[in-house]
Coordinates of C-alpha atoms (C1' of nucleotides) in Angstrom, one line a residue:
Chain A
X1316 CA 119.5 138.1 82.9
X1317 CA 115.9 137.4 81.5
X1318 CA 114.9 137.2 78.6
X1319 CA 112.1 139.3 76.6
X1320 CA 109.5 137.0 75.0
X1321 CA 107.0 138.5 72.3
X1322 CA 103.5 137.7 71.2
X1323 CA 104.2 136.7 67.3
X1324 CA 101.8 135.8 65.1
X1325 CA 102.8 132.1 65.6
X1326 CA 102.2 132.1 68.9
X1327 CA 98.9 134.4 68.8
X1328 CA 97.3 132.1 66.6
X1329 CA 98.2 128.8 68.4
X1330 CA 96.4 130.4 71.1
X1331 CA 93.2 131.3 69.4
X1332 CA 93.3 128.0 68.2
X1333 CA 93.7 126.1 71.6
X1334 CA 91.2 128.3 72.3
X1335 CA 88.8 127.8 70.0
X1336 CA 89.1 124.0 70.2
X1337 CA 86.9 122.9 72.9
X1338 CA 89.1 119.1 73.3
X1339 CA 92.3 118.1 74.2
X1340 CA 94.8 118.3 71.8
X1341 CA 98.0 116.8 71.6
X1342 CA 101.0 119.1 70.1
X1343 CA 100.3 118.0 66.4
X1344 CA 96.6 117.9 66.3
X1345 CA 97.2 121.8 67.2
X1346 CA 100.1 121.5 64.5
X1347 CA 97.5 120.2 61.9
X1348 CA 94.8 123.2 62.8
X1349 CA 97.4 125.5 62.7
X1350 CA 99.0 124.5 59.3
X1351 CA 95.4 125.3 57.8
X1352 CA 96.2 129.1 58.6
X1353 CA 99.6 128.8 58.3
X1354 CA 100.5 126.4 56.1
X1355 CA 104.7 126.5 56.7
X1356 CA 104.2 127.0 60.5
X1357 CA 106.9 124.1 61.9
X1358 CA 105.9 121.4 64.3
X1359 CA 108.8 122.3 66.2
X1360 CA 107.5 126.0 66.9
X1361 CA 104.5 124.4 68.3
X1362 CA 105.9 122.3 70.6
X1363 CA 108.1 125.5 71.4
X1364 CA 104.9 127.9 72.2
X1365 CA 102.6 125.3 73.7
X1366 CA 105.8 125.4 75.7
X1367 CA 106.0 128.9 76.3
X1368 CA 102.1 129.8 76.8
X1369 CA 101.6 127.1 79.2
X1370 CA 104.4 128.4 81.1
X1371 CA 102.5 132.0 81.1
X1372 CA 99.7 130.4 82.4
X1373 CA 97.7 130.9 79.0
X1374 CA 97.4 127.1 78.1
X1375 CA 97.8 124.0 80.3
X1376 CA 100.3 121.2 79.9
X1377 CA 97.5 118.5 81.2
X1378 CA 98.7 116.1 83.8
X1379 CA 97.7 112.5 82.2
X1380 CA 98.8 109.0 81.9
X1381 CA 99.4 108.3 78.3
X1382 CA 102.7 108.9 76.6
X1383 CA 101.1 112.1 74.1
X1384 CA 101.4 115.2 75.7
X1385 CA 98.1 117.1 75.7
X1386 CA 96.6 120.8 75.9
X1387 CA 94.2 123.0 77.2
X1388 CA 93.4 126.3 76.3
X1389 CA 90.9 127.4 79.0
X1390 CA 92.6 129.1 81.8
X1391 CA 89.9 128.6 84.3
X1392 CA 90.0 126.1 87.1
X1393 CA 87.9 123.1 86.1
X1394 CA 88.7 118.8 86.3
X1395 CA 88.8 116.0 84.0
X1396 CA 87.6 112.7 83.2
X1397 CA 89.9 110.1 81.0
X1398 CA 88.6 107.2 80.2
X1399 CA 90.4 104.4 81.0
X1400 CA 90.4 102.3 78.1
X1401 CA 90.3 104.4 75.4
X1402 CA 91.9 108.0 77.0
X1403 CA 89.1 110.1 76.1
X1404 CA 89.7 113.3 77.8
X1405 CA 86.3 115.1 78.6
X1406 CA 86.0 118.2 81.2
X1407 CA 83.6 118.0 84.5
X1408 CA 81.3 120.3 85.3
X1409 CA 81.4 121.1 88.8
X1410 CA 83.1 124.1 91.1
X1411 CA 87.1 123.6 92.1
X1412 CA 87.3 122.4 95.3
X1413 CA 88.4 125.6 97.8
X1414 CA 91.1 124.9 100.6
X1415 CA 92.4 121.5 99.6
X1416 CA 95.7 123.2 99.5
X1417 CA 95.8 124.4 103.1
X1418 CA 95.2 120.7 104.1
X1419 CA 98.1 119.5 102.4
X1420 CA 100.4 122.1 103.9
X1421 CA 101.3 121.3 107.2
X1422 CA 102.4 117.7 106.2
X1423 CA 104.9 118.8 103.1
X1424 CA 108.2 120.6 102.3
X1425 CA 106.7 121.5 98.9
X1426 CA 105.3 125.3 98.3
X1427 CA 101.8 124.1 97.4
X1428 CA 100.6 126.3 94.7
X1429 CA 97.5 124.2 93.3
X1430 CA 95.9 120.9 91.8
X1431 CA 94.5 119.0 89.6
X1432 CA 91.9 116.4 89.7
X1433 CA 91.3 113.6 87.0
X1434 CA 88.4 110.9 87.6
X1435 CA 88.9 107.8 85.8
X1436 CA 86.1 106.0 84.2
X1437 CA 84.6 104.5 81.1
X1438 CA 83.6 106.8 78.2
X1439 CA 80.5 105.9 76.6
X1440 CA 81.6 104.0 74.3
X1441 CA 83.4 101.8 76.9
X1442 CA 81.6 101.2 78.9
X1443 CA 79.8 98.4 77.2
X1444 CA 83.0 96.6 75.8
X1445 CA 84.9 97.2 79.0
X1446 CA 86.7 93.9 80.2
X1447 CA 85.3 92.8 83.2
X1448 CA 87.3 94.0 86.4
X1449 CA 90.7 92.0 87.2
X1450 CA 91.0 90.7 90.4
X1451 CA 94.6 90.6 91.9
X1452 CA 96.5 87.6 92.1
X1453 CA 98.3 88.1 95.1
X1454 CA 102.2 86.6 95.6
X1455 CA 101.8 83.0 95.2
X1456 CA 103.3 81.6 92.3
X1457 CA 101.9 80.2 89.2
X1458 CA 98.3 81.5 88.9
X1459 CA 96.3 82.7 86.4
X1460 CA 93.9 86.1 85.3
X1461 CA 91.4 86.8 83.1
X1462 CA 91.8 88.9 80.4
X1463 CA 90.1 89.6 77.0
Chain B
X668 CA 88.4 85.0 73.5
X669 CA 90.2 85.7 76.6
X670 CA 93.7 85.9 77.2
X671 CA 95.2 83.4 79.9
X672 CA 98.0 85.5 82.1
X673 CA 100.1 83.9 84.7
X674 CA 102.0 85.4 87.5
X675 CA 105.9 84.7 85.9
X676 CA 109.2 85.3 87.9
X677 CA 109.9 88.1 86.3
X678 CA 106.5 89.6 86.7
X679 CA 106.4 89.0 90.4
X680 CA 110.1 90.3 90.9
X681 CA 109.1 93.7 89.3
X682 CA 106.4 93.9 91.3
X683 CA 108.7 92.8 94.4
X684 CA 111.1 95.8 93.6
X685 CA 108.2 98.5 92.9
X686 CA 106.7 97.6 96.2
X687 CA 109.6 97.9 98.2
X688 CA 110.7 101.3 96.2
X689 CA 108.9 104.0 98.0
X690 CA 109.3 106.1 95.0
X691 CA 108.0 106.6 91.8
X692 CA 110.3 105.1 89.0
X693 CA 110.3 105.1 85.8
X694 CA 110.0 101.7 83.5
X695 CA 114.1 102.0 83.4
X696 CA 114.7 102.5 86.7
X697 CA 112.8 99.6 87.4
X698 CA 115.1 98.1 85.4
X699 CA 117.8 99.0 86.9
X700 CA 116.9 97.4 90.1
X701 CA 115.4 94.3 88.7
X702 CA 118.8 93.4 86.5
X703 CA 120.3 93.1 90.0
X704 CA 118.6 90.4 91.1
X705 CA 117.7 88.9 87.4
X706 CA 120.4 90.2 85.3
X707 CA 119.4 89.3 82.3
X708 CA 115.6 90.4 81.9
X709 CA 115.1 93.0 79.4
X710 CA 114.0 96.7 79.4
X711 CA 111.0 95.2 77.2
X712 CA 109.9 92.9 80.0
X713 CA 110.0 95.5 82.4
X714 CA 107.6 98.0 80.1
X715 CA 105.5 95.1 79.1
X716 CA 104.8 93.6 82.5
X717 CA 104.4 97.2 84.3
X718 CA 101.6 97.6 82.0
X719 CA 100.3 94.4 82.3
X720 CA 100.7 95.2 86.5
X721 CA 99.1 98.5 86.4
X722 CA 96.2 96.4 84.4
X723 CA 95.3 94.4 87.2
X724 CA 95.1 97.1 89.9
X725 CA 98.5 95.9 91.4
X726 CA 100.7 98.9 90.7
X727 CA 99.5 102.7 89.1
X728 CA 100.6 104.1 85.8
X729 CA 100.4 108.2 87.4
X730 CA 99.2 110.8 85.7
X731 CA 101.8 113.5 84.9
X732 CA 102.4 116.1 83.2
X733 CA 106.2 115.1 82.3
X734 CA 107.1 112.6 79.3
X735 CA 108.4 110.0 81.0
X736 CA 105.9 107.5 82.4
X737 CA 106.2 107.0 86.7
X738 CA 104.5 104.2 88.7
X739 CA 103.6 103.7 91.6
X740 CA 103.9 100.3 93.6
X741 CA 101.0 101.4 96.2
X742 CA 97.8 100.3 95.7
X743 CA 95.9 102.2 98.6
X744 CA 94.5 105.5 97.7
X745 CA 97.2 108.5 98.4
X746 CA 97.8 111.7 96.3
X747 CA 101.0 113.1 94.8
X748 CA 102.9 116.2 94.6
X749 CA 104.9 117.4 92.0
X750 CA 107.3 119.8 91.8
X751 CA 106.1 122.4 88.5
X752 CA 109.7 123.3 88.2
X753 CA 111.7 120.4 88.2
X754 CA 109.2 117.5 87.7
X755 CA 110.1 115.5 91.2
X756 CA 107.0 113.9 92.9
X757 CA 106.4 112.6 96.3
X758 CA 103.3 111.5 98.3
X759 CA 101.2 113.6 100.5
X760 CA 100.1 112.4 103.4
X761 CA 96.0 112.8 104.4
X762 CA 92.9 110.5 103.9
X763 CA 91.5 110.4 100.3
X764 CA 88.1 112.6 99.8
X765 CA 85.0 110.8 99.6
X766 CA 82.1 111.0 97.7
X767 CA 83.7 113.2 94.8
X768 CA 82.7 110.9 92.6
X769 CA 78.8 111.0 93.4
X770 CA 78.7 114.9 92.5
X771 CA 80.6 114.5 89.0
X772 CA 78.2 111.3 88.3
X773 CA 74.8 113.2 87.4
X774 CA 77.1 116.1 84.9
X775 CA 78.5 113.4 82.7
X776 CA 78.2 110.9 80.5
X777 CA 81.3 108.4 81.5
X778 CA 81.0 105.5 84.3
X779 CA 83.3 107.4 86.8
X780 CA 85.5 104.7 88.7
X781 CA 88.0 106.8 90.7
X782 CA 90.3 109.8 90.8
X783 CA 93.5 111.3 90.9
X784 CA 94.6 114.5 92.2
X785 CA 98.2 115.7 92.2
X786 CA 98.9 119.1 94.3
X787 CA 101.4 121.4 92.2
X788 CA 104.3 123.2 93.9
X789 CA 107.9 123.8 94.2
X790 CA 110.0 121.6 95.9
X791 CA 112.5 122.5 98.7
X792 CA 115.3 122.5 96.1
X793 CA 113.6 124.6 93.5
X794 CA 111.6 127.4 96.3
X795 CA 114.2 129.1 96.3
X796 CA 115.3 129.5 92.8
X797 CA 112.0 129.4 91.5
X798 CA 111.3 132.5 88.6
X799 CA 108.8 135.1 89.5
X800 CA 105.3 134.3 88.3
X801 CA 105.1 135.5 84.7
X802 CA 102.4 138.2 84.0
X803 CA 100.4 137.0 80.8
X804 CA 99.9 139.2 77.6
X805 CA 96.6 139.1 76.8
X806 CA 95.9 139.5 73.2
X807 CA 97.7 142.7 71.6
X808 CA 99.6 142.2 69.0
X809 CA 103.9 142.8 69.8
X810 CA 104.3 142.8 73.9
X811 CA 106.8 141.2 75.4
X812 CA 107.6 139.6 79.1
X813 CA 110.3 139.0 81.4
X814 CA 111.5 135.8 81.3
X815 CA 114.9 134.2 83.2
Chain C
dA391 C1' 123.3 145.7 66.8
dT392 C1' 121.2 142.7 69.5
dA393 C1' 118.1 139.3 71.0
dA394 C1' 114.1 136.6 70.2
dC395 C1' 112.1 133.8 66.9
dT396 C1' 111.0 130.6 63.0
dG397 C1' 111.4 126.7 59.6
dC398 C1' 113.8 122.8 58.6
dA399 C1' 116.0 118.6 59.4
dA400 C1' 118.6 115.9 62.2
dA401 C1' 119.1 114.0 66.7
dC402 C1' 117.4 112.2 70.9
dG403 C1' 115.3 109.4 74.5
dT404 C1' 111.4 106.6 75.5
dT405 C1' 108.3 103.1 74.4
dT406 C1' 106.7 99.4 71.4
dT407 C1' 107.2 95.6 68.3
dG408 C1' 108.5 91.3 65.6
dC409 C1' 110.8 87.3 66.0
dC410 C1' 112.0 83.0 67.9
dA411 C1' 113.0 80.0 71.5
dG412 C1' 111.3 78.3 76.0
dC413 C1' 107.8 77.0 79.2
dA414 C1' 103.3 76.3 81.4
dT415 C1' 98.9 74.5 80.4
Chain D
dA706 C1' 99.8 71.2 70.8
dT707 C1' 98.6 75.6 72.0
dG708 C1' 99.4 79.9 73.7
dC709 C1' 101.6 83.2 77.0
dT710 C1' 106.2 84.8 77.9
dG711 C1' 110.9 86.6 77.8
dG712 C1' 115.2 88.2 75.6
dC713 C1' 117.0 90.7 72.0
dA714 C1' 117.4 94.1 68.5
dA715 C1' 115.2 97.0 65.5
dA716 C1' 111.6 100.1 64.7
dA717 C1' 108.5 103.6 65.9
dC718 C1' 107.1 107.4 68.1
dG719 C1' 106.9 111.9 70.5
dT720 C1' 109.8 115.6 71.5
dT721 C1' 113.9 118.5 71.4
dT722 C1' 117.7 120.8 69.3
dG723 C1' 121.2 123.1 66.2
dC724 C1' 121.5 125.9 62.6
dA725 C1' 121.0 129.7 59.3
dG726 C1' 118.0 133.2 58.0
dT727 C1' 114.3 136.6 59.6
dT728 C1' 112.0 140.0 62.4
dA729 C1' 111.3 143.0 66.3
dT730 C1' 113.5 146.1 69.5

DNA sequence: ATAACTGCAAACGTTTTGCCAGCAT
DNA sequence: ATGCTGGCAAAACGTTTGCAGTTAT
C-alpha cells in the first residue's frame, strides 16, 4: 500500500530555500533560513522533508565525513571538494565523468545506479596553517609523531 | 607547539583489529572486537584513537551519507559502494583513476590532495524489494506521489 | 472519513569531554 | 617534572519519534 505524499507549503519553501542557497547546509542552517519565513516551522519537519525531497531526487543527502548531515539543492550532476581540516564544502566545476558505472559492473552484486566524487584538499584558508604531513609509524612499538 | 604522540597498546591493537576486519565498522564495532583481546579499553579510546589513526594516513574516516561514522583499515586507494536503500557498503574492485586531480586543479581555489568516489546502488538484498523510482513534483502547489 | 502532515517536546543513539590516575619521556 | 594517554561517567550533540491537533483529499 503506498502512501500519497503532497507538496505543502513547508516543504515548497524548504525547497526554494535549498535552492536558493548556493552552500551546503546542514538540517538546521536550512531550519534557521526557513524560520525567517516561517517563523513556527519545527526543526523536526525539516529533518522530515529534507528527508522526503532528497528521496524524490529534488535535494541531495551529501555523502561526507563529518558527523552533520548536509544538503544540496541542485539536482544536476556535479562533485565536491572538502577541505580537510576545516570541512569546507565547495562544488567543482568540471563535467561528470560518463561510463564509470559500466566499469564497475561486471566485478559487483550491487545494481549500480550512480556516484559521487569528493576531492579532499585544503581550503584557502588552510592551506597556510595546514600541519605538515604525518608520516606513518608503522608497527613497532613505542615511537613517536609529530603533531601541532 | 607540537604535540608528541606515541604508538600505545591500545592504539596499535585497534589498528591490529581494523586491518584484519575487511569491513567497514563503526567506532563501536571496533569496540566490540578490541574488548576481546583488551577487555577493559573504553568506547572513548576507541573514538579518540580512530581519529587520531585516520590523522596519520593509517586507517580512513569514509565519506557517507549515513550518520554513523565507518572506517576503513586500508590504506591503498580502492572505492566503495553503498547500498541507497539500506546503507551497507562494500569495496569495488578496479584501479583508482588518475590524473582527476590535475583537471579540478586550475577551477578552484583549494590545494586538492585526493578523492573519494562511492558508486550508489542496491544491494543483492534490497534489488529486489527496492520501491519504484519516485517521479518528482516540480513546483505546483498541492500534487501528491506514490510512495510505499 | 481518511490519510498525510505539522509543531512540540521528549527520547534516542552517537560522539565528545572532563577528570584523575598512570606511564613514557 | 612534564605531557600524552586511558578508563570512566557525564555531557553534548544531531537526529528521530510519539502525540494531538490540522489540513488536504
Amino acid at each position: 500500500m503506498k502512501k500519497k505524499f503532497r507538496m505543502t507549503r513547508q516543504r515548497r519553501i524548504i525547497l526554494e530555500e535549498l535552492r536558493n542557497l548556493h552552500s551546503h547546509p546542514t538540517a538546521d542552517e536550512v531550519y534557521d533560513i526557513v524560520r525567517k519565513r516561517m517563523p513556527r516551522i519545527s526543526l523536526g519537519t525539516v529533518y522530515r522533508n529534507l528527508e522526503i525531497l532528497s528521496q524524490w531526487g529534488l535535494a541531495q543527502k551529501l555523502d561526507l565525513a563529518g558527523n552533520r548531515r548536509r544538503f544540496d539543492g541542485s539536482t544536476d550532476d556535479h562533485y565536491h571538494v572538502r577541505c580537510v581540516r576545516c570541512g569546507e564544502i565547495e562544488d567543482v566545476a568540471g563535467e561528470p565523468l560518463q561510463n564509470l558505472e559500466e566499469s564497475v559492473r561486471s566485478s559487483t552484486e550491487f545494481e549500480i545506479i550512480g556516484h559521487r566524487l569528493n576531492f579532499l584538499g585544503f581550503c584557502p584558508k588552510c592551506r597556510h596553517e595546514a600541519e605538515e604531513p604525518l608520516v606513518p609509524p608503522i608497527r613497532e612499538e613505542p615511537q613517536s609523531i609529530d603533531e601541532k
